[in-house]
Short mmCIF file of N, CA and C in Angstrom, two decimals:
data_model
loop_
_atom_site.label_atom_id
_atom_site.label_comp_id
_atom_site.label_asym_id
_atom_site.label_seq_id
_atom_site.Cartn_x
_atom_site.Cartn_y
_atom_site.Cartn_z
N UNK O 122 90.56 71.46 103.31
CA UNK O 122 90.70 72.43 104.36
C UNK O 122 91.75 71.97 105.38
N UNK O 123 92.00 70.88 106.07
CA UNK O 123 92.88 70.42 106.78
C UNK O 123 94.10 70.05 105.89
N UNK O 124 94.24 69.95 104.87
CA UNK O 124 95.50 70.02 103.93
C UNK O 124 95.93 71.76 104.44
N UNK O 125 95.31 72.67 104.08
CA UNK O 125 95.69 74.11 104.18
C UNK O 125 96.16 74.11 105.42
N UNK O 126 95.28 73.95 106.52
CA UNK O 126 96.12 74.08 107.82
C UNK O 126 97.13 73.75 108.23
N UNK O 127 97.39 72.83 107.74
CA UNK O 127 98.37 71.75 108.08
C UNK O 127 99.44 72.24 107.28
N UNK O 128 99.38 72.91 106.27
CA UNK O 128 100.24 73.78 105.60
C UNK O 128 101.35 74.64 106.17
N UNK O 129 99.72 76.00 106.53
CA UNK O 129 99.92 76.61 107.25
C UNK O 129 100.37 76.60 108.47
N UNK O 130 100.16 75.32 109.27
CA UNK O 130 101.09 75.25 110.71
C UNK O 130 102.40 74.97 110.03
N UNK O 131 102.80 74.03 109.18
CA UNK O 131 103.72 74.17 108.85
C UNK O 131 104.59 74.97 108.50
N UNK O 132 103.88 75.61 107.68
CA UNK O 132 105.09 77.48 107.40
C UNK O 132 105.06 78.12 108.69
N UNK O 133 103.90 77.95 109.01
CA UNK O 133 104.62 79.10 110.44
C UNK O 133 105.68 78.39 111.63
N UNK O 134 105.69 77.01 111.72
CA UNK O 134 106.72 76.58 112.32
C UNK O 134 107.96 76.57 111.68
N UNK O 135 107.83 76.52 110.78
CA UNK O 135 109.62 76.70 110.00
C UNK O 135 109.96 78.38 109.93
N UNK O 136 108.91 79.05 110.04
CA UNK O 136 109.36 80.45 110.26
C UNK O 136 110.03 80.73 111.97
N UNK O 137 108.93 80.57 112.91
CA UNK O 137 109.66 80.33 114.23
C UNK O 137 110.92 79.58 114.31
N UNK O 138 110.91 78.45 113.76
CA UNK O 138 112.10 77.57 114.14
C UNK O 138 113.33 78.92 113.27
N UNK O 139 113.03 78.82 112.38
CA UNK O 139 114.29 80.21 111.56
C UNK O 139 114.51 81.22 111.89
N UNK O 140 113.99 81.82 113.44
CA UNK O 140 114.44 83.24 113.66
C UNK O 140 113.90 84.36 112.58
N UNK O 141 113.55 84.18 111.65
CA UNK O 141 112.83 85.18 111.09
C UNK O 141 114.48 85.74 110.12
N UNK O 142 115.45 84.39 110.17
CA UNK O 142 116.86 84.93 109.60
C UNK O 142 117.70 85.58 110.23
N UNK O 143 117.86 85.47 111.77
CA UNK O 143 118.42 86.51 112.96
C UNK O 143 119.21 84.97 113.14
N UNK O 144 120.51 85.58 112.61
CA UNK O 144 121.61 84.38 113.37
C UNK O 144 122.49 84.65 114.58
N UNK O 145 122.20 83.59 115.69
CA UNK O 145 123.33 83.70 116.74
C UNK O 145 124.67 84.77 116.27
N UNK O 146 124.63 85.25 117.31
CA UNK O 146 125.97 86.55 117.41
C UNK O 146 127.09 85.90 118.58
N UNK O 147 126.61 85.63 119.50
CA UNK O 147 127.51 84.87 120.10
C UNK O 147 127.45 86.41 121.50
N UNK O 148 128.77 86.51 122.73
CA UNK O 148 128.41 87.29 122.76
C UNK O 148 129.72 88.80 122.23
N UNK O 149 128.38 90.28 122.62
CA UNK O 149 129.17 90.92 122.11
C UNK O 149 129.53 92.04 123.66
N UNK O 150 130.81 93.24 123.83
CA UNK O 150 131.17 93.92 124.40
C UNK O 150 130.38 94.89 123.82
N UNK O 151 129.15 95.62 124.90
CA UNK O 151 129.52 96.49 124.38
C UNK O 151 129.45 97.88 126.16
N UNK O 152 129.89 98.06 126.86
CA UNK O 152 130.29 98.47 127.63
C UNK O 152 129.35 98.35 128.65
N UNK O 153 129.86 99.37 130.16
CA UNK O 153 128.93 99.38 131.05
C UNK O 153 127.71 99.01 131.07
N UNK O 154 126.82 98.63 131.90
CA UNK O 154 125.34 98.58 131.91
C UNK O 154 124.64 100.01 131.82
N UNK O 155 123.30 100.42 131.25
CA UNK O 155 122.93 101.78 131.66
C UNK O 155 122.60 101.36 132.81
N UNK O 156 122.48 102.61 133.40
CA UNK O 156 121.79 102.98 134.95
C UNK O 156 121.00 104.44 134.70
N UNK O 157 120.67 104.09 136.42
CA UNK O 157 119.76 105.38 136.80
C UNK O 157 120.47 106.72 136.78
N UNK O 158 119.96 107.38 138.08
CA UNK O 158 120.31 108.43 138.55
C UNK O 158 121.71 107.62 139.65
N UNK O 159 122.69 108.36 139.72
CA UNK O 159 123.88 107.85 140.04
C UNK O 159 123.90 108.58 141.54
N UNK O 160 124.78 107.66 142.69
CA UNK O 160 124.58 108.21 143.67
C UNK O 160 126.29 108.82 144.53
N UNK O 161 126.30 109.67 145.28
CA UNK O 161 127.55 109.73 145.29
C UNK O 161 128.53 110.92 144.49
N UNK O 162 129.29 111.39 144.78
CA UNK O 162 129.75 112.77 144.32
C UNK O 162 130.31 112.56 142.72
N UNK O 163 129.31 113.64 141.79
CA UNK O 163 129.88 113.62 140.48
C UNK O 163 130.56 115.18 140.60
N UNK O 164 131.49 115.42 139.47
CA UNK O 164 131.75 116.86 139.63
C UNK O 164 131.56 116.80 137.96
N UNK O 165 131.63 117.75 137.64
CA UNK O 165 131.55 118.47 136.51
C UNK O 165 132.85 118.75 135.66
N UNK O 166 132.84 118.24 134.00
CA UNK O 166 134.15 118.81 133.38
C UNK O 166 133.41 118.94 131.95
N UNK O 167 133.99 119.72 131.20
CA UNK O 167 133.68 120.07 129.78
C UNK O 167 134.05 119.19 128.30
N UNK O 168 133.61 118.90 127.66
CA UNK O 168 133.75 117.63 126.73
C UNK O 168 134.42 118.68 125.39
N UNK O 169 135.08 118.06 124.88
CA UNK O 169 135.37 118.64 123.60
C UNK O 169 134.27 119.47 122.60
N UNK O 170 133.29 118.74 122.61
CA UNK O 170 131.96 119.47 121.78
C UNK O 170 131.05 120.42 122.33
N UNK O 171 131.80 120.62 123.78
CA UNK O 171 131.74 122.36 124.50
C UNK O 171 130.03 121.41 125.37
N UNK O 172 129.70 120.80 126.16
CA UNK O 172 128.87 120.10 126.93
C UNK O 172 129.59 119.43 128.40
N UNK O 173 129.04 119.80 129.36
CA UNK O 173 129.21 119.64 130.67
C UNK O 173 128.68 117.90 130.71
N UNK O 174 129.96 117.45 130.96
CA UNK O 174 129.77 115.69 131.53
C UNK O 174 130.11 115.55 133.42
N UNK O 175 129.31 114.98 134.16
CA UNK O 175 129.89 114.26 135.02
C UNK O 175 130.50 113.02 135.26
N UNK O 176 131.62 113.04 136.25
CA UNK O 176 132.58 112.48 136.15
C UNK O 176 132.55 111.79 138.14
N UNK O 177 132.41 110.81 138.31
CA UNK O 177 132.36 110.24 139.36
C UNK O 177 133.48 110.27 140.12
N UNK O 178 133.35 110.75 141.83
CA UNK O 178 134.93 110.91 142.01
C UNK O 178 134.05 110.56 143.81
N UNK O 179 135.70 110.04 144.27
CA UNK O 179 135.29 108.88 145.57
C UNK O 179 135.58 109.77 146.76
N UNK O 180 136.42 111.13 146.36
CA UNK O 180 136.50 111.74 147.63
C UNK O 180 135.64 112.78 148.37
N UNK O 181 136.54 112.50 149.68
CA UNK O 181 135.12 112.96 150.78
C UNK O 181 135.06 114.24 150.65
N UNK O 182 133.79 114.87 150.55
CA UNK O 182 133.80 116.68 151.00
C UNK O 182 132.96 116.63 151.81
N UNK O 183 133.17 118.18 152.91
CA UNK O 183 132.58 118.28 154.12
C UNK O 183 131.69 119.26 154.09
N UNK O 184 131.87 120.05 152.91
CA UNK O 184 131.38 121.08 152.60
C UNK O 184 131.24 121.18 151.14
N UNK O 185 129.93 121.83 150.68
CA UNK O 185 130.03 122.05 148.69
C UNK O 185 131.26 122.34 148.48
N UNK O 186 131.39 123.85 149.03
CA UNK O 186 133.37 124.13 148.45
C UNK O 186 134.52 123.63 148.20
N UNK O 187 134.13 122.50 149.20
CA UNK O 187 135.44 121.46 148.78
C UNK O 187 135.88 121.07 147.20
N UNK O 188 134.34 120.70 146.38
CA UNK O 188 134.15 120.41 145.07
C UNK O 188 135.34 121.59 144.17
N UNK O 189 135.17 122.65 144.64
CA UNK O 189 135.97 123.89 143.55
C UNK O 189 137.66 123.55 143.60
N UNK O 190 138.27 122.98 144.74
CA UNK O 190 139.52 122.21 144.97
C UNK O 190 139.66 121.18 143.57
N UNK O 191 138.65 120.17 143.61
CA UNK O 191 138.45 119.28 142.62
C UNK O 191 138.26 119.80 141.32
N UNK O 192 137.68 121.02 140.85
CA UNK O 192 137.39 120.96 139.51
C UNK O 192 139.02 121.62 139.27
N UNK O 193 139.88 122.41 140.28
CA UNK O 193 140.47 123.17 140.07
C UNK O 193 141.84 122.02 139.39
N UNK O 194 141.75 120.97 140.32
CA UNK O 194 142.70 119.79 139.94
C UNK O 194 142.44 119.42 138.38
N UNK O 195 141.31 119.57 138.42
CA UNK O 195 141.05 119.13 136.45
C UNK O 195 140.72 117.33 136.38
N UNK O 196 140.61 116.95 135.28
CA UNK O 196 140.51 115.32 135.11
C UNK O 196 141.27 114.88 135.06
N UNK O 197 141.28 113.72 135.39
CA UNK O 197 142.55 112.57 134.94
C UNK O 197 142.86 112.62 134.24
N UNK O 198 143.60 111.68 134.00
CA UNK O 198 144.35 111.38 132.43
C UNK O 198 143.33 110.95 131.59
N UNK O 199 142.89 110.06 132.09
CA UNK O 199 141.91 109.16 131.42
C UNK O 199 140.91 109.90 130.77
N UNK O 200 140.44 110.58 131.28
CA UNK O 200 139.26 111.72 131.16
C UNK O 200 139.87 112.81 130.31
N UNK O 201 140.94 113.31 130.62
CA UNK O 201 141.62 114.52 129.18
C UNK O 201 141.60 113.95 128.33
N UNK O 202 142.39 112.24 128.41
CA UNK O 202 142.43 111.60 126.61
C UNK O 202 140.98 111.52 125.86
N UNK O 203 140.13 111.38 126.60
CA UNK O 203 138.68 111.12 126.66
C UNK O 203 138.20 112.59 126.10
N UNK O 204 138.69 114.00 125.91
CA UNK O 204 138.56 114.96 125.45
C UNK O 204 137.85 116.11 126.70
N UNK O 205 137.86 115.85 128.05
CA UNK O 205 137.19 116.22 129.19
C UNK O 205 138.50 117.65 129.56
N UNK O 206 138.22 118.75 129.80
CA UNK O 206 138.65 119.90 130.36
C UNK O 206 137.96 120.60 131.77
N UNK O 207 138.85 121.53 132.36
CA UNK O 207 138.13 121.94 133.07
C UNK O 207 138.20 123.54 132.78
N UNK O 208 137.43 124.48 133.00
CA UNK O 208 138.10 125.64 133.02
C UNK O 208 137.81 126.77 134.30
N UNK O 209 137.55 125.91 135.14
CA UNK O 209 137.74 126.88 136.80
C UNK O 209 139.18 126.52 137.05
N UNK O 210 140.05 127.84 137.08
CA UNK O 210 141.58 127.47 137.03
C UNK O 210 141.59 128.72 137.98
N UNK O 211 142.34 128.31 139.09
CA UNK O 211 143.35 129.52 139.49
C UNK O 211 141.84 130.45 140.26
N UNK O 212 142.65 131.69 140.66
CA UNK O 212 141.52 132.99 141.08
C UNK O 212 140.81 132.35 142.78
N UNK O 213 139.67 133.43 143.22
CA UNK O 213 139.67 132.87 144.23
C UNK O 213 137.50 132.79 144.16
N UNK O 214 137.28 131.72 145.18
CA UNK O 214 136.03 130.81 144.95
C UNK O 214 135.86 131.00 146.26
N UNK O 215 134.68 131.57 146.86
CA UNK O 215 133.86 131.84 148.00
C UNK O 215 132.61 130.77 148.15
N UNK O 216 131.90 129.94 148.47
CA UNK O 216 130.74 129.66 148.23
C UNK O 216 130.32 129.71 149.89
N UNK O 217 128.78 130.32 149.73
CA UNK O 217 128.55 130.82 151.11
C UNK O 217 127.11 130.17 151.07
N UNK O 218 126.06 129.75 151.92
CA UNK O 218 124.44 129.34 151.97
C UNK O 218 124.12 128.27 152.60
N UNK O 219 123.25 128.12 152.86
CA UNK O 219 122.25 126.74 153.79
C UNK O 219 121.70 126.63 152.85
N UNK O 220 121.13 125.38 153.37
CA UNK O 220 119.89 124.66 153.04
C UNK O 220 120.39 124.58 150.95
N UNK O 221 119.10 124.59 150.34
CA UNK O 221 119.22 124.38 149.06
C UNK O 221 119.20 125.59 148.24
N UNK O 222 120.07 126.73 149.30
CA UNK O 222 120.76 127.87 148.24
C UNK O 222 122.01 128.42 148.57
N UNK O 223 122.65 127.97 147.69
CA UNK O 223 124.25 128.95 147.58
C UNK O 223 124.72 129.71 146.50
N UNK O 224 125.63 130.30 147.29
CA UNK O 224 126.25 131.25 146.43
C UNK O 224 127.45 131.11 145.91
N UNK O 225 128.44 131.33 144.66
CA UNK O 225 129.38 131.24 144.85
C UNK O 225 130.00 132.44 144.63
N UNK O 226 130.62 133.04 145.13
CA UNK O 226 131.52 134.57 144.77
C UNK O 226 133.11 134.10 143.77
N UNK O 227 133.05 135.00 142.67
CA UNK O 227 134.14 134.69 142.16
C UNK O 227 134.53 135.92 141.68
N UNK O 228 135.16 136.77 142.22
CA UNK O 228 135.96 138.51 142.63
C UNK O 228 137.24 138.43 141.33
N UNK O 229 137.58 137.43 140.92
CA UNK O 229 138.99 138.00 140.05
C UNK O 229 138.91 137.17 138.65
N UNK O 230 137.11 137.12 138.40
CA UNK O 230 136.63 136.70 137.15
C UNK O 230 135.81 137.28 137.00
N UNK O 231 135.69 137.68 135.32
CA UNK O 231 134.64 138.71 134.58
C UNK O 231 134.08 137.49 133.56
N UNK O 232 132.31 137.32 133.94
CA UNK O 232 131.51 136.76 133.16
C UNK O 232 130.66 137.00 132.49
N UNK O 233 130.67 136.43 131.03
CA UNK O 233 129.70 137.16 130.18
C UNK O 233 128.64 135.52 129.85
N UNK O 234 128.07 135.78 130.41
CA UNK O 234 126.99 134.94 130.77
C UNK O 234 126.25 134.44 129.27
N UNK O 235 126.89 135.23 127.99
CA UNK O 235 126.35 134.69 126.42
C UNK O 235 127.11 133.89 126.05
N UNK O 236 128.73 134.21 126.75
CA UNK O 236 129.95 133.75 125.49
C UNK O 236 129.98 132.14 126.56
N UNK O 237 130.20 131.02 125.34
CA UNK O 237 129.85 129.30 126.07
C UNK O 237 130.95 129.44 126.52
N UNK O 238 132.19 129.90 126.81
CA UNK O 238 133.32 129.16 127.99
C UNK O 238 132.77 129.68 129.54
N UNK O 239 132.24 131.06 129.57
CA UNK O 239 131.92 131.20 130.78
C UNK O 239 130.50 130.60 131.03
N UNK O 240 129.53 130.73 129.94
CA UNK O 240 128.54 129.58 130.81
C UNK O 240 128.89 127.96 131.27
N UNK O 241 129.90 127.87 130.32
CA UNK O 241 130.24 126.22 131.09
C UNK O 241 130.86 126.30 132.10
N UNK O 242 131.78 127.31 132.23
CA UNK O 242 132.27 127.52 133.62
C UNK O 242 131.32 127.54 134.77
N UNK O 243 130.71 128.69 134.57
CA UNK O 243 129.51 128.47 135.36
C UNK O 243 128.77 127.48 135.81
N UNK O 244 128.40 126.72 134.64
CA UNK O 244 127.78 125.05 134.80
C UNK O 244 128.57 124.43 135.30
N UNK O 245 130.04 124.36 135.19
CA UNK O 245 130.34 123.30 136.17
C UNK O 245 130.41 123.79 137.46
N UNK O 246 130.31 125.02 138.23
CA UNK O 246 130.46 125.41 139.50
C UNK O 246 128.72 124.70 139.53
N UNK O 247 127.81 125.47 139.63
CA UNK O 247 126.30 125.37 139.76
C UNK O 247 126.38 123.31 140.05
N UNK O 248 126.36 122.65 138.89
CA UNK O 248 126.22 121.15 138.63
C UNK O 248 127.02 120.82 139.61
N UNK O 249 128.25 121.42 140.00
CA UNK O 249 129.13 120.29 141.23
C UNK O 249 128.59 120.72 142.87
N UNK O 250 128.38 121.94 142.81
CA UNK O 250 128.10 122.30 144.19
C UNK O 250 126.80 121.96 144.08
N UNK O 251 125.77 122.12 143.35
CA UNK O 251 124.63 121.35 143.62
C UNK O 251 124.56 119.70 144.24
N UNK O 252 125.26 118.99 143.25
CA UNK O 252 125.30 117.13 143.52
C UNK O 252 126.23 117.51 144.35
N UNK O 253 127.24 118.08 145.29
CA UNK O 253 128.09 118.20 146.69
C UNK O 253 127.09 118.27 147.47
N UNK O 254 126.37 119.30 147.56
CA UNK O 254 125.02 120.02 148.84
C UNK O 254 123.63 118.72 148.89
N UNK O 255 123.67 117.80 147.33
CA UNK O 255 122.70 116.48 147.97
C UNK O 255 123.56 115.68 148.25
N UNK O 256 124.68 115.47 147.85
CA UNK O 256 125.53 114.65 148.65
C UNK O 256 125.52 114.62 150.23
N UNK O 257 125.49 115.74 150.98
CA UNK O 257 126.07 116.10 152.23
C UNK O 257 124.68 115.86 152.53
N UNK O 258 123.94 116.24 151.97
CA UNK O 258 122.04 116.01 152.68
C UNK O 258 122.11 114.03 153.32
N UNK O 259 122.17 114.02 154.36
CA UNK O 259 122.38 112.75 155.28
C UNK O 259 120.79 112.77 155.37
N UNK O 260 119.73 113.03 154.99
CA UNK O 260 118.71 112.67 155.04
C UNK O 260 118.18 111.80 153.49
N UNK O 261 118.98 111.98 153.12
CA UNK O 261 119.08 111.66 151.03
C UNK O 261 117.70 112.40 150.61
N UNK O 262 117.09 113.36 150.80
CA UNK O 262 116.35 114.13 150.54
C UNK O 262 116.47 115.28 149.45
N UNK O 263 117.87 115.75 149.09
CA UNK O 263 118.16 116.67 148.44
C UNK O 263 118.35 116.33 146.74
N UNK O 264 118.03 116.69 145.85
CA UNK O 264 117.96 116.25 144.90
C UNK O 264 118.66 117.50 144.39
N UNK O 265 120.15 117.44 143.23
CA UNK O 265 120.75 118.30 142.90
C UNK O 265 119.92 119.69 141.96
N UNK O 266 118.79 119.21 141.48
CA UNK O 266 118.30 120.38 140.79
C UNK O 266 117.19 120.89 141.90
N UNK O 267 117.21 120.35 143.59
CA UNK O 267 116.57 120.95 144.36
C UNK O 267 117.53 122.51 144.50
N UNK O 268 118.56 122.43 144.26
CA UNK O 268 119.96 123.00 144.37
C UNK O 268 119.71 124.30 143.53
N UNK O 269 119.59 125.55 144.52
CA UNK O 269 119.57 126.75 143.59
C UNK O 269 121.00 127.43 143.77
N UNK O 270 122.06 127.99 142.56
CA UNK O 270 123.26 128.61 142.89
C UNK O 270 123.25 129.84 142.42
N UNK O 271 123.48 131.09 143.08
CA UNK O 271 123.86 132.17 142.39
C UNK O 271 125.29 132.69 142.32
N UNK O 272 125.84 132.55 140.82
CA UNK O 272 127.06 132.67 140.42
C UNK O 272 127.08 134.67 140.43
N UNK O 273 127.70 135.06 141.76
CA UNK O 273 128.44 136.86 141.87
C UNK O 273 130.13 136.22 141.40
N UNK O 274 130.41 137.38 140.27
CA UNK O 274 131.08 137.42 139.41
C UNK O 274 132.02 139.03 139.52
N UNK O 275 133.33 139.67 139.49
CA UNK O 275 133.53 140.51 139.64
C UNK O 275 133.10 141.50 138.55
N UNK O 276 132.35 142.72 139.21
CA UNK O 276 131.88 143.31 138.59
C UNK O 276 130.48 143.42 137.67
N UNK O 277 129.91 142.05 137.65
CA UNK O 277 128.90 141.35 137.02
C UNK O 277 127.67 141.51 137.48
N UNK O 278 127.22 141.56 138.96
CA UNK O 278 126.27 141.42 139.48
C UNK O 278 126.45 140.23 139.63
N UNK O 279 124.56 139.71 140.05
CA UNK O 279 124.40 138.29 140.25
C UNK O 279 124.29 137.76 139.00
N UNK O 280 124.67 136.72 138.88
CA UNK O 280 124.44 135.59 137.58
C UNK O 280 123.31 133.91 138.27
N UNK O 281 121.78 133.83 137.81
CA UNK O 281 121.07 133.29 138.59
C UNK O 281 120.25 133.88 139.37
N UNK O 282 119.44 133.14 140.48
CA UNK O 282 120.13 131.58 140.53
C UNK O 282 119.27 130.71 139.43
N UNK O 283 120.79 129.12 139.48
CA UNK O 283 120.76 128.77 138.51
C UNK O 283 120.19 127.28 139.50
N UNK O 284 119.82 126.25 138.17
CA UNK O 284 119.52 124.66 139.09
C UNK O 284 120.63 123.85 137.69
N UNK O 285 121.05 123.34 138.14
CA UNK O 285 122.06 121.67 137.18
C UNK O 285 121.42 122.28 135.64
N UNK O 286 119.95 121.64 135.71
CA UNK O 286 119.59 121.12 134.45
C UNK O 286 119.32 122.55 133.81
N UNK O 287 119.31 123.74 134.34
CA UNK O 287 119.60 124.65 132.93
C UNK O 287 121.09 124.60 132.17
N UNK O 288 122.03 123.66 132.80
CA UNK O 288 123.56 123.72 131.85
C UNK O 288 123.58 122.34 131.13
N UNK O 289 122.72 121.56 131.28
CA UNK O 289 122.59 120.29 130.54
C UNK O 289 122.01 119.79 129.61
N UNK O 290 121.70 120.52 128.99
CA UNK O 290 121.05 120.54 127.53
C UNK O 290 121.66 120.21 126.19
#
């Protein structure tokens, strides 16, 4: 019986000591750390496989509207090679509301709220002016899907209101 054990401690220490066959890798790249919830103004751009990504950007807005300036600029370089678009181009962008509801008026665009370029359009107005309006919340209280937007569209009626996470799916 102490022959067996003694065995048995034995195999199982040469199994521990062996990694179980898991050899040193040394180390490897493999990018950023994950994180949380990110703090600080993201705006919204469209990925090649037709999905709304945020995109971290350092400048100041004083107001949500400021954000529609920014999507209107489009992405970097870095971010187009990266396959990132924008498609709020041109036309004119109203956004009017307190607290955790706005509006945005967009008079010299027709939206069909089925076909995916205008819902991503949409999503990126809704997703940026939302994370703008908790941005500006100086109490850090506002949480972007606290954020209700109703997208008026020419001719459309209201479209909404909408919160972030119905365009992020």
């Amino acid at each position: 019986m102490r022959h067996v054990r003694a065995g048995l401690s034995a195999v199982l220490a040469g199994l521990v000591l062996a990694g179980c066959g898991v050899r040193p890798t040394g180390v490897v790249d493999a990018g950023e750390a994950a994180g949380g919830l990110t703090k600080g103004l993201r705006i919204y751009f469209v990925s090649e496989t037709g999905r709304l990504e945020g995109v971290t950007r350092t400048h100041a807005v004083r107001v949500p509207a400021d954000v529609i300036k920014l999507l209107m600029t489009g992405p970097s370089k870095a971010e187009q090679q990266a396959g990132l678009t924008t498609l709020v181009e041109g036309g004119r962008f109203d956004v009017t509301g307190k607290g955790d509801h706005l509006t945005v008026r967009v008079p010299d665009l027709l939206l069909d709220p089925t076909a995916l370029d205008d819902r991503n359009l949409t999503g990126q107005l809704v997703c940026s002016l939302a994370r703008a309006r908790a941005v500006l919340d100086k109490r850090g209280r506002t949480r972007p899907d606290d954020v209700r937007v109703t997208v008026r569209a020419a001719e459309d009626g209201e479209l909404g209101p909408y919160v972030c996470s119905d365009f992020l799916t």
